[in-house]
Amino acid sequence: MSASTPPRSGLPLGSDGYPAAGGVARRPAGQDESARANRHWWDAAAPAYLAEHGSDLGDADFLWCPEGLREADARLLGDVAGRRVVEIGCGSAPCARWLAGEGADVVALDVSAGMLARAVELNRATGLAVPLLQADAGALPLATASMDLACSAFGGLPFVADARAVLAEVARVLRPGGRFVASVNHPMRWPFPDSPDPEDLQVTSSYFDRRPYVETDGSGSTVYVEHHRTVGDWARAVVGAGLVLEDLVEPEWTPGRTQTWGQWSPERGALVPGTLILVCSTPA
């Protein structure tokens, strides 16, 4: 990735700098529709998203989730020095740069050229020039059994229609005994309103309603899609892709952390989980 100018997405922006949604629905959305919409949404949203969350994400830091769990403390990936690592859905790639600083041989990929443009700038600013690829999580441009580790911090998996296919791709590129760790929206977030206020913790939809959340523009075209899976769905997807599910981590809110991030907040985080971390491996 060489250009540092974000692409024009053509999506109208709201007063907050994010793409303006003309309508919201819960309905089926396939892989092509999801991928196309989310690529354009993240291209358009990248400046606003990074202005809002960039200081928390850091330039070369590994934040697993809004609860504040960092890989420097959790070490869910184990010792990364000298290991070949792929980050899936890297955004501006702070996690990949942190991994590089820890001695990993890392490559980072994202579907959004807008996010990767910022990653190029931060590579230069930090002097940690990790290789960047624009690619879909369901078609990793990597050789079979070429990676020791794979990771994804809210990157890709919540936005794909076929999670098992993505997980199968991860299993393909990992060597025997490889490790994959990914953080996703906790399925318990789905039935509640998208609000950080604990007073809003009232069930308004079914946990078992797997229809995606879809935003459309003023003409009815899809601009954003987020998919829901239950905890059991995630476990079956991991196992069905040929991976071994080693752990399910539900991070608690970090003491003293005051950031509010969308639906996540200290008050709400004290009551219900907001993030699920899948810790997986390939059979040795």
CSV table of C-alpha atoms in Angstrom, one decimal:
chain,number,residue,atom,x,y,z
A,1,MET,CA,0.0,0.0,0.0
A,2,SER,CA,1.7,3.2,-1.1
A,3,ALA,CA,-0.8,6.0,-1.4
A,4,SER,CA,-1.6,8.0,1.8
A,5,THR,CA,-4.7,9.8,0.4
A,6,PRO,CA,-7.9,8.1,1.5
A,7,PRO,CA,-10.2,7.2,-1.4
A,8,ARG,CA,-13.5,8.9,-2.0
A,9,SER,CA,-16.3,6.7,-0.9
A,10,GLY,CA,-19.2,8.8,-2.2
A,11,LEU,CA,-21.1,8.3,1.1
A,12,PRO,CA,-22.7,11.4,2.6
A,13,LEU,CA,-21.4,12.2,6.1
A,14,GLY,CA,-23.3,13.2,9.1
A,15,SER,CA,-22.4,16.1,11.5
A,16,ASP,CA,-20.2,13.6,13.5
A,17,GLY,CA,-18.1,12.8,10.4
A,18,TYR,CA,-19.5,9.2,10.0
A,19,PRO,CA,-21.5,8.1,7.1
A,20,ALA,CA,-25.1,9.2,7.6
A,21,ALA,CA,-27.7,6.4,7.7
A,22,GLY,CA,-30.9,7.1,5.9
A,23,GLY,CA,-32.5,3.9,7.3
A,24,VAL,CA,-31.9,1.0,9.6
A,25,ALA,CA,-33.3,-2.5,9.2
A,26,ARG,CA,-32.8,-6.1,10.5
A,27,ARG,CA,-32.8,-8.3,7.4
A,28,PRO,CA,-30.6,-10.9,5.6
A,29,ALA,CA,-27.4,-9.6,3.9
A,30,GLY,CA,-25.1,-11.9,2.0
A,31,GLN,CA,-21.3,-11.8,1.7
A,32,ASP,CA,-21.0,-9.7,-1.4
A,33,GLU,CA,-23.4,-7.1,-0.1
A,34,SER,CA,-21.8,-7.0,3.3
A,35,ALA,CA,-18.2,-6.7,2.0
A,36,ARG,CA,-19.1,-4.0,-0.5
A,37,ALA,CA,-21.0,-1.9,2.0
A,38,ASN,CA,-18.5,-2.2,4.8
A,39,ARG,CA,-15.5,-1.4,2.5
A,40,HIS,CA,-17.1,1.9,1.5
A,41,TRP,CA,-18.3,2.6,5.0
A,42,TRP,CA,-14.9,2.2,6.5
A,43,ASP,CA,-13.3,4.2,3.7
A,44,ALA,CA,-15.6,7.1,4.6
A,45,ALA,CA,-15.6,6.7,8.3
A,46,ALA,CA,-11.8,6.3,8.8
A,47,PRO,CA,-11.0,10.0,9.5
A,48,ALA,CA,-13.8,10.3,12.1
A,49,TYR,CA,-13.2,7.0,13.7
A,50,LEU,CA,-9.5,7.6,14.1
A,51,ALA,CA,-10.0,11.1,15.3
A,52,GLU,CA,-12.4,9.7,18.0
A,53,HIS,CA,-10.5,6.6,19.0
A,54,GLY,CA,-6.9,7.0,17.7
A,55,SER,CA,-5.5,8.2,21.0
A,56,ASP,CA,-6.9,5.2,22.7
A,57,LEU,CA,-5.7,2.8,20.0
A,58,GLY,CA,-2.3,4.3,19.9
A,59,ASP,CA,0.2,4.3,17.1
A,60,ALA,CA,2.0,1.1,18.1
A,61,ASP,CA,-0.1,-0.5,20.8
A,62,PHE,CA,-2.3,-3.7,21.0
A,63,LEU,CA,-5.7,-3.0,22.4
A,64,TRP,CA,-8.0,-6.0,22.3
A,65,CYS,CA,-11.2,-4.3,23.2
A,66,PRO,CA,-13.0,-1.2,24.6
A,67,GLU,CA,-12.7,-2.7,28.1
A,68,GLY,CA,-9.0,-1.8,27.9
A,69,LEU,CA,-7.4,-5.3,27.7
A,70,ARG,CA,-4.0,-4.9,26.1
A,71,GLU,CA,-1.8,-7.7,24.7
A,72,ALA,CA,1.1,-6.4,26.6
A,73,ASP,CA,-0.7,-7.5,29.8
A,74,ALA,CA,-2.8,-10.5,28.5
A,75,ARG,CA,-0.2,-12.2,26.3
A,76,LEU,CA,-2.9,-14.2,24.6
A,77,LEU,CA,-0.7,-14.7,21.6
A,78,GLY,CA,2.2,-15.9,23.7
A,79,ASP,CA,5.8,-15.0,22.8
A,80,VAL,CA,5.7,-13.4,19.3
A,81,ALA,CA,9.4,-12.8,18.8
A,82,GLY,CA,10.6,-14.3,15.6
A,83,ARG,CA,7.1,-15.6,14.8
A,84,ARG,CA,5.4,-14.9,11.5
A,85,VAL,CA,2.1,-13.1,12.3
A,86,VAL,CA,-0.8,-11.9,10.2
A,87,GLU,CA,-3.3,-9.3,11.5
A,88,ILE,CA,-6.7,-9.5,9.9
A,89,GLY,CA,-8.7,-6.3,9.8
A,90,CYS,CA,-5.8,-4.1,11.0
A,91,GLY,CA,-7.4,-0.7,10.5
A,92,SER,CA,-4.5,1.8,11.0
A,93,ALA,CA,-2.4,-1.1,12.1
A,94,PRO,CA,-1.3,-0.1,15.7
A,95,CYS,CA,-1.5,-3.8,16.8
A,96,ALA,CA,0.8,-4.9,13.9
A,97,ARG,CA,3.3,-2.2,14.7
A,98,TRP,CA,3.3,-3.3,18.4
A,99,LEU,CA,3.9,-6.8,17.3
A,100,ALA,CA,6.8,-5.7,15.1
A,101,GLY,CA,8.2,-3.8,18.1
A,102,GLU,CA,8.1,-7.1,20.0
A,103,GLY,CA,10.2,-8.8,17.3
A,104,ALA,CA,7.5,-10.5,15.2
A,105,ASP,CA,7.6,-10.8,11.4
A,106,VAL,CA,4.2,-9.3,10.8
A,107,VAL,CA,2.0,-8.5,7.8
A,108,ALA,CA,-1.3,-6.5,8.3
A,109,LEU,CA,-4.3,-6.5,6.0
A,110,ASP,CA,-7.6,-4.6,5.8
A,111,VAL,CA,-10.4,-4.3,3.3
A,112,SER,CA,-10.5,-0.5,3.6
A,113,ALA,CA,-8.1,1.7,1.6
A,114,GLY,CA,-9.1,4.6,3.8
A,115,MET,CA,-7.8,2.8,6.9
A,116,LEU,CA,-4.7,1.6,5.2
A,117,ALA,CA,-3.9,5.1,4.0
A,118,ARG,CA,-3.6,6.2,7.7
A,119,ALA,CA,-1.6,3.0,8.4
A,120,VAL,CA,0.9,4.1,5.7
A,121,GLU,CA,1.3,7.5,7.5
A,122,LEU,CA,1.8,5.9,10.9
A,123,ASN,CA,4.3,3.5,9.5
A,124,ARG,CA,6.4,6.4,8.5
A,125,ALA,CA,5.8,8.4,11.7
A,126,THR,CA,6.8,5.5,14.0
A,127,GLY,CA,9.5,4.0,11.8
A,128,LEU,CA,7.8,0.6,12.2
A,129,ALA,CA,7.1,-0.1,8.5
A,130,VAL,CA,5.0,-3.2,8.7
A,131,PRO,CA,3.9,-4.6,5.3
A,132,LEU,CA,0.3,-3.7,4.5
A,133,LEU,CA,-2.2,-5.5,2.2
A,134,GLN,CA,-5.6,-4.6,1.0
A,135,ALA,CA,-7.6,-7.8,1.1
A,136,ASP,CA,-10.8,-9.4,2.2
A,137,ALA,CA,-10.7,-11.6,5.3
A,138,GLY,CA,-12.4,-14.4,3.3
A,139,ALA,CA,-9.6,-14.6,0.7
A,140,LEU,CA,-6.3,-14.2,2.5
A,141,PRO,CA,-3.5,-13.6,0.0
A,142,LEU,CA,-1.1,-15.8,1.9
A,143,ALA,CA,0.4,-19.2,1.2
A,144,THR,CA,-0.9,-22.3,3.0
A,145,ALA,CA,0.8,-23.0,6.3
A,146,SER,CA,2.9,-19.9,6.1
A,147,MET,CA,2.0,-18.2,9.4
A,148,ASP,CA,2.7,-19.1,13.0
A,149,LEU,CA,0.1,-16.7,14.5
A,150,ALA,CA,-3.0,-14.8,13.4
A,151,CYS,CA,-4.9,-12.1,15.2
A,152,SER,CA,-7.9,-9.9,14.8
A,153,ALA,CA,-9.0,-7.2,17.2
A,154,PHE,CA,-12.6,-6.4,16.1
A,155,GLY,CA,-11.3,-6.7,12.6
A,156,GLY,CA,-13.3,-8.4,9.9
A,157,LEU,CA,-15.2,-11.1,11.8
A,158,PRO,CA,-18.2,-9.0,13.0
A,159,PHE,CA,-18.8,-7.8,9.4
A,160,VAL,CA,-18.7,-11.0,7.3
A,161,ALA,CA,-21.7,-13.1,6.4
A,162,ASP,CA,-19.9,-16.4,6.5
A,163,ALA,CA,-17.6,-16.5,9.6
A,164,ARG,CA,-16.8,-20.1,9.1
A,165,ALA,CA,-15.3,-19.4,5.7
A,166,VAL,CA,-13.1,-16.7,7.2
A,167,LEU,CA,-12.0,-19.0,10.0
A,168,ALA,CA,-11.3,-21.7,7.5
A,169,GLU,CA,-9.0,-19.3,5.6
A,170,VAL,CA,-7.2,-18.6,8.9
A,171,ALA,CA,-6.8,-22.3,9.5
A,172,ARG,CA,-5.4,-22.7,6.0
A,173,VAL,CA,-2.6,-20.1,6.4
A,174,LEU,CA,-1.6,-21.2,9.9
A,175,ARG,CA,1.0,-23.9,10.4
A,176,PRO,CA,0.2,-27.0,12.5
A,177,GLY,CA,0.2,-25.9,16.1
A,178,GLY,CA,-0.4,-22.3,15.1
A,179,ARG,CA,-2.5,-19.9,17.2
A,180,PHE,CA,-5.4,-17.5,16.3
A,181,VAL,CA,-6.9,-15.0,18.7
A,182,ALA,CA,-9.8,-12.7,17.7
A,183,SER,CA,-12.0,-10.3,19.6
A,184,VAL,CA,-15.6,-9.7,18.5
A,185,ASN,CA,-18.7,-8.0,19.8
A,186,HIS,CA,-20.0,-10.1,22.7
A,187,PRO,CA,-23.2,-11.8,21.6
A,188,MET,CA,-24.9,-10.4,24.8
A,189,ARG,CA,-24.7,-6.9,23.3
A,190,TRP,CA,-27.2,-7.8,20.6
A,191,PRO,CA,-30.5,-7.8,22.6
A,192,PHE,CA,-29.9,-4.5,24.3
A,193,PRO,CA,-30.0,-0.9,22.9
A,194,ASP,CA,-26.8,0.5,21.5
A,195,SER,CA,-26.3,2.8,24.5
A,196,PRO,CA,-23.6,3.2,27.2
A,197,ASP,CA,-26.2,4.1,29.8
A,198,PRO,CA,-26.9,1.2,32.2
A,199,GLU,CA,-30.4,2.5,32.5
A,200,ASP,CA,-30.9,1.3,29.0
A,201,LEU,CA,-30.1,-2.4,29.9
A,202,GLN,CA,-33.5,-3.6,28.8
A,203,VAL,CA,-33.9,-6.4,26.3
A,204,THR,CA,-35.4,-5.0,23.2
A,205,SER,CA,-34.8,-7.8,20.7
A,206,SER,CA,-34.1,-11.5,20.7
A,207,TYR,CA,-30.6,-12.8,21.4
A,208,PHE,CA,-31.5,-15.6,18.9
A,209,ASP,CA,-32.5,-13.2,16.1
A,210,ARG,CA,-29.5,-13.6,13.8
A,211,ARG,CA,-30.7,-11.2,11.1
A,212,PRO,CA,-27.9,-8.7,10.4
A,213,TYR,CA,-28.1,-5.0,11.4
A,214,VAL,CA,-28.2,-3.1,8.1
A,215,GLU,CA,-27.9,0.6,7.5
A,216,THR,CA,-29.0,2.2,4.2
A,217,ASP,CA,-28.5,5.6,2.6
A,218,GLY,CA,-31.2,7.9,1.4
A,219,SER,CA,-31.7,5.9,-1.8
A,220,GLY,CA,-32.0,2.6,0.0
A,221,SER,CA,-28.5,1.3,-0.9
A,222,THR,CA,-26.8,-0.7,1.8
A,223,VAL,CA,-23.9,1.2,3.4
A,224,TYR,CA,-23.2,-0.8,6.6
A,225,VAL,CA,-23.8,-4.4,7.8
A,226,GLU,CA,-23.0,-6.0,11.1
A,227,HIS,CA,-23.7,-9.7,11.7
A,228,HIS,CA,-24.7,-11.4,14.9
A,229,ARG,CA,-23.8,-14.8,16.2
A,230,THR,CA,-24.6,-16.4,19.5
A,231,VAL,CA,-21.8,-17.8,21.7
A,232,GLY,CA,-22.7,-21.3,20.4
A,233,ASP,CA,-22.6,-20.1,16.8
A,234,TRP,CA,-19.0,-18.9,17.3
A,235,ALA,CA,-17.9,-22.1,18.9
A,236,ARG,CA,-19.4,-24.2,16.1
A,237,ALA,CA,-17.9,-21.9,13.5
A,238,VAL,CA,-14.4,-22.3,15.0
A,239,VAL,CA,-14.7,-26.1,15.3
A,240,GLY,CA,-16.3,-26.4,11.8
A,241,ALA,CA,-13.3,-24.5,10.3
A,242,GLY,CA,-10.9,-27.1,11.7
A,243,LEU,CA,-9.6,-25.1,14.6
A,244,VAL,CA,-9.4,-26.1,18.2
A,245,LEU,CA,-11.2,-23.7,20.6
A,246,GLU,CA,-8.9,-23.4,23.6
A,247,ASP,CA,-10.6,-20.5,25.5
A,248,LEU,CA,-13.4,-18.0,25.5
A,249,VAL,CA,-12.3,-14.8,27.3
A,250,GLU,CA,-14.8,-12.2,28.4
A,251,PRO,CA,-12.7,-9.2,29.5
A,252,GLU,CA,-13.9,-7.2,32.6
A,253,TRP,CA,-13.7,-3.5,32.6
A,254,THR,CA,-10.2,-2.3,33.4
A,255,PRO,CA,-10.1,-0.5,36.8
A,256,GLY,CA,-9.7,3.3,36.4
A,257,ARG,CA,-10.5,3.3,32.7
A,258,THR,CA,-12.9,6.1,31.9
A,259,GLN,CA,-13.3,6.0,28.1
A,260,THR,CA,-16.8,5.6,26.7
A,261,TRP,CA,-16.7,3.8,23.3
A,262,GLY,CA,-20.1,3.6,21.6
A,263,GLN,CA,-22.1,1.2,23.7
A,264,TRP,CA,-19.2,0.4,26.0
A,265,SER,CA,-18.8,2.4,29.2
A,266,PRO,CA,-17.4,1.9,32.7
A,267,GLU,CA,-20.9,1.8,34.2
A,268,ARG,CA,-22.2,-0.7,31.7
A,269,GLY,CA,-19.0,-2.7,31.6
A,270,ALA,CA,-19.4,-3.3,35.4
A,271,LEU,CA,-22.7,-5.2,34.7
A,272,VAL,CA,-22.5,-7.1,31.4
A,273,PRO,CA,-19.8,-8.3,29.0
A,274,GLY,CA,-19.2,-6.3,25.8
A,275,THR,CA,-16.4,-8.3,24.2
A,276,LEU,CA,-15.8,-12.0,23.5
A,277,ILE,CA,-12.2,-13.2,22.7
A,278,LEU,CA,-11.8,-16.5,20.8
A,279,VAL,CA,-8.5,-18.2,21.5
A,280,CYS,CA,-7.9,-21.0,19.0
A,281,SER,CA,-5.2,-23.2,17.6
A,282,THR,CA,-4.6,-25.5,14.7
A,283,PRO,CA,-4.0,-29.2,15.4
A,284,ALA,CA,-0.3,-30.0,15.8
